Coordinates of C-alpha atoms in Angstrom, one line a residue:
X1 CA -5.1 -4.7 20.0
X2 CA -2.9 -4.4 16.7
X3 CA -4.7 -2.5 14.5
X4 CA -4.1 -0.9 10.3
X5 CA -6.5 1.9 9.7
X6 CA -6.1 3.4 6.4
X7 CA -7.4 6.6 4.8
X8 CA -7.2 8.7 1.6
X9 CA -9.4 6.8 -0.8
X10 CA -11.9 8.6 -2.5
X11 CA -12.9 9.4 -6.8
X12 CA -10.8 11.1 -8.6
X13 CA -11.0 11.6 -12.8
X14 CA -8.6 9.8 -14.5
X15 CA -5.4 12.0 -14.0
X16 CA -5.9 12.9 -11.2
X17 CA -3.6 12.0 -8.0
X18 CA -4.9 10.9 -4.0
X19 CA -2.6 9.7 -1.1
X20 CA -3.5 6.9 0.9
X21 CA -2.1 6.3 5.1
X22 CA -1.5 3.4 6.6
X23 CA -1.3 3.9 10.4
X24 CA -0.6 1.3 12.8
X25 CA -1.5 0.5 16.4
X26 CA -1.0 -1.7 18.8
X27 CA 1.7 -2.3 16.3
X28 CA 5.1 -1.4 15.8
X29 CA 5.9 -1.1 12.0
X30 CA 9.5 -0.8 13.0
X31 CA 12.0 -3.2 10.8
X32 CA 8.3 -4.6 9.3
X33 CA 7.5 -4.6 5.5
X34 CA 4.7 -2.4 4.5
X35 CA 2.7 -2.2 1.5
X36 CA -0.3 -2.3 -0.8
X37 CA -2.4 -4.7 -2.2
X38 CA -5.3 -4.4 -4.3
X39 CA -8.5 -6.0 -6.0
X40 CA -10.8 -5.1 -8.5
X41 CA -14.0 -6.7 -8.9
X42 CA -13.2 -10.4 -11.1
X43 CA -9.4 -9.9 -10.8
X44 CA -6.8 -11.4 -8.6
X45 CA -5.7 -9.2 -5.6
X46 CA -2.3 -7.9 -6.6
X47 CA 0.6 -6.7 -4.5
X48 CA 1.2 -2.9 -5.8
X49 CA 3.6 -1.5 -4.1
X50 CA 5.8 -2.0 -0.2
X51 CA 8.6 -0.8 1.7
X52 CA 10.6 -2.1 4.2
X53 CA 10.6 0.2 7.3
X54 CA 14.2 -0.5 8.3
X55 CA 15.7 0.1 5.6
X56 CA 13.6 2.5 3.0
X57 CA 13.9 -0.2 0.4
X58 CA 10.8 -0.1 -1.6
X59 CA 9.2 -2.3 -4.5
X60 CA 6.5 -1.9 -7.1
X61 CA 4.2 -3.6 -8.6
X62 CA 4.6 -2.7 -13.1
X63 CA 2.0 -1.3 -13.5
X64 CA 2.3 1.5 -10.7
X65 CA 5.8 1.8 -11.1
X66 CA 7.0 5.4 -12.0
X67 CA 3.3 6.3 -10.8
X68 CA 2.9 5.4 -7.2
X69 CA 5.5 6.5 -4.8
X70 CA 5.4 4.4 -1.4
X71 CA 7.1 6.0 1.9
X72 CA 6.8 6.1 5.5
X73 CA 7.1 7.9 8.6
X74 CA 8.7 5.6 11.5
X75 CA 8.5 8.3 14.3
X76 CA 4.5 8.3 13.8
X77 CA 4.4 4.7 12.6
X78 CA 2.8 5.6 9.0
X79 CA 3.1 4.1 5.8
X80 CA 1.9 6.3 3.0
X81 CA 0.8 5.7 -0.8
X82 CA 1.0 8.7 -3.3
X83 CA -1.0 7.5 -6.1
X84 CA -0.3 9.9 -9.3
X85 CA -1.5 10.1 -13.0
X86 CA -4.3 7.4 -12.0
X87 CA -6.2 5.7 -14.8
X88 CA -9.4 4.0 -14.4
X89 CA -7.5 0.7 -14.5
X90 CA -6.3 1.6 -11.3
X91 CA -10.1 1.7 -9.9
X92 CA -10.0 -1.1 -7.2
X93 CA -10.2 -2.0 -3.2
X94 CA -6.9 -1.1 -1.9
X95 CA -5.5 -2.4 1.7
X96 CA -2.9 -1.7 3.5
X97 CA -1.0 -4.9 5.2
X98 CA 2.0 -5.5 7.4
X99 CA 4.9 -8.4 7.1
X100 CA 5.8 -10.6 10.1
X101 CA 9.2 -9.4 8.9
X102 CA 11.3 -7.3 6.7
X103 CA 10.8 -7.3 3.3
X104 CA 11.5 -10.0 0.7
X105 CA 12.7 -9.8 -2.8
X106 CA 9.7 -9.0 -3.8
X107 CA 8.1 -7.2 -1.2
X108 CA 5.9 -8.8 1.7
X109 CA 6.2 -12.8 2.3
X110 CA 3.7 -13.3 4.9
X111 CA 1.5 -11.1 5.8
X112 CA 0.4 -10.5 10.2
X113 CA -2.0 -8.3 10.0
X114 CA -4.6 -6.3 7.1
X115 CA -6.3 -3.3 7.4
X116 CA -9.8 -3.3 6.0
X117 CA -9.3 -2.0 2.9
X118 CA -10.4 1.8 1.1
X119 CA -12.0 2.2 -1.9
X120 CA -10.4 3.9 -5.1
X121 CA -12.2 4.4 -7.8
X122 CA -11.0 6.2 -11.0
X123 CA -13.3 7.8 -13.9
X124 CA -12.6 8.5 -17.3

């Protein structure tokens, strides 16, 4: 059964830094695109940040850019988010989610398979 299980979410104060995994099974991430998408309560779910697996190619989303560093492991089939200098703009559902494919120009195309999602929440 093909299966994203994330963990690392959690509150932080604003400042502060958490790390997020994405680990995949059933599933080979192999030569997929990985990444991030998140949704705040009334907003549009975003795509923050991916990485293509094959490559190491990675892409970010403006507003986490220089913030967030995305990376993965392929030997343990883990995609990781370091989330740094967070804000409480950044306070949102994040999930994890896993191309069909390699990466796009701007990251995941179509997304195969989600993970359930982990709460971040940032305070000032």
């Amino acid at each position: 059964q093909v299966h994203l299980k994330e963990s690392g979410g959690g509150s932080v104060p604003a400042g502060g830094s958490l790390k997020l995994s994405c680990d995949a099974s059933g599933y080979s991430t192999r030569d997929k695109c990985v990444g991030w998408f998140r949704q705040a309560p009334g907003k549009e779910r975003d795509q923050i940040a991916a990485i293509d697996t094959a490559d190491g190619n990675t892409f970010y989303h403006d507003s986490v850019r220089g913030r967030f560093t995305i990376s993965r492991d392929n030997a343990k089939n883990t995609v990781f988010l370091q989330m740094n200098r967070l804000t409480p703009e950044d306070t949102a559902t994040y999930r994890c989610a896993a191309d069909l494919g390699e990466c796009g120009p701007r990251g995941l195309r179509t997304v195969g398979v989600w993970a359930q999602g982990t709460q971040v929440t940032v305070s000032s």
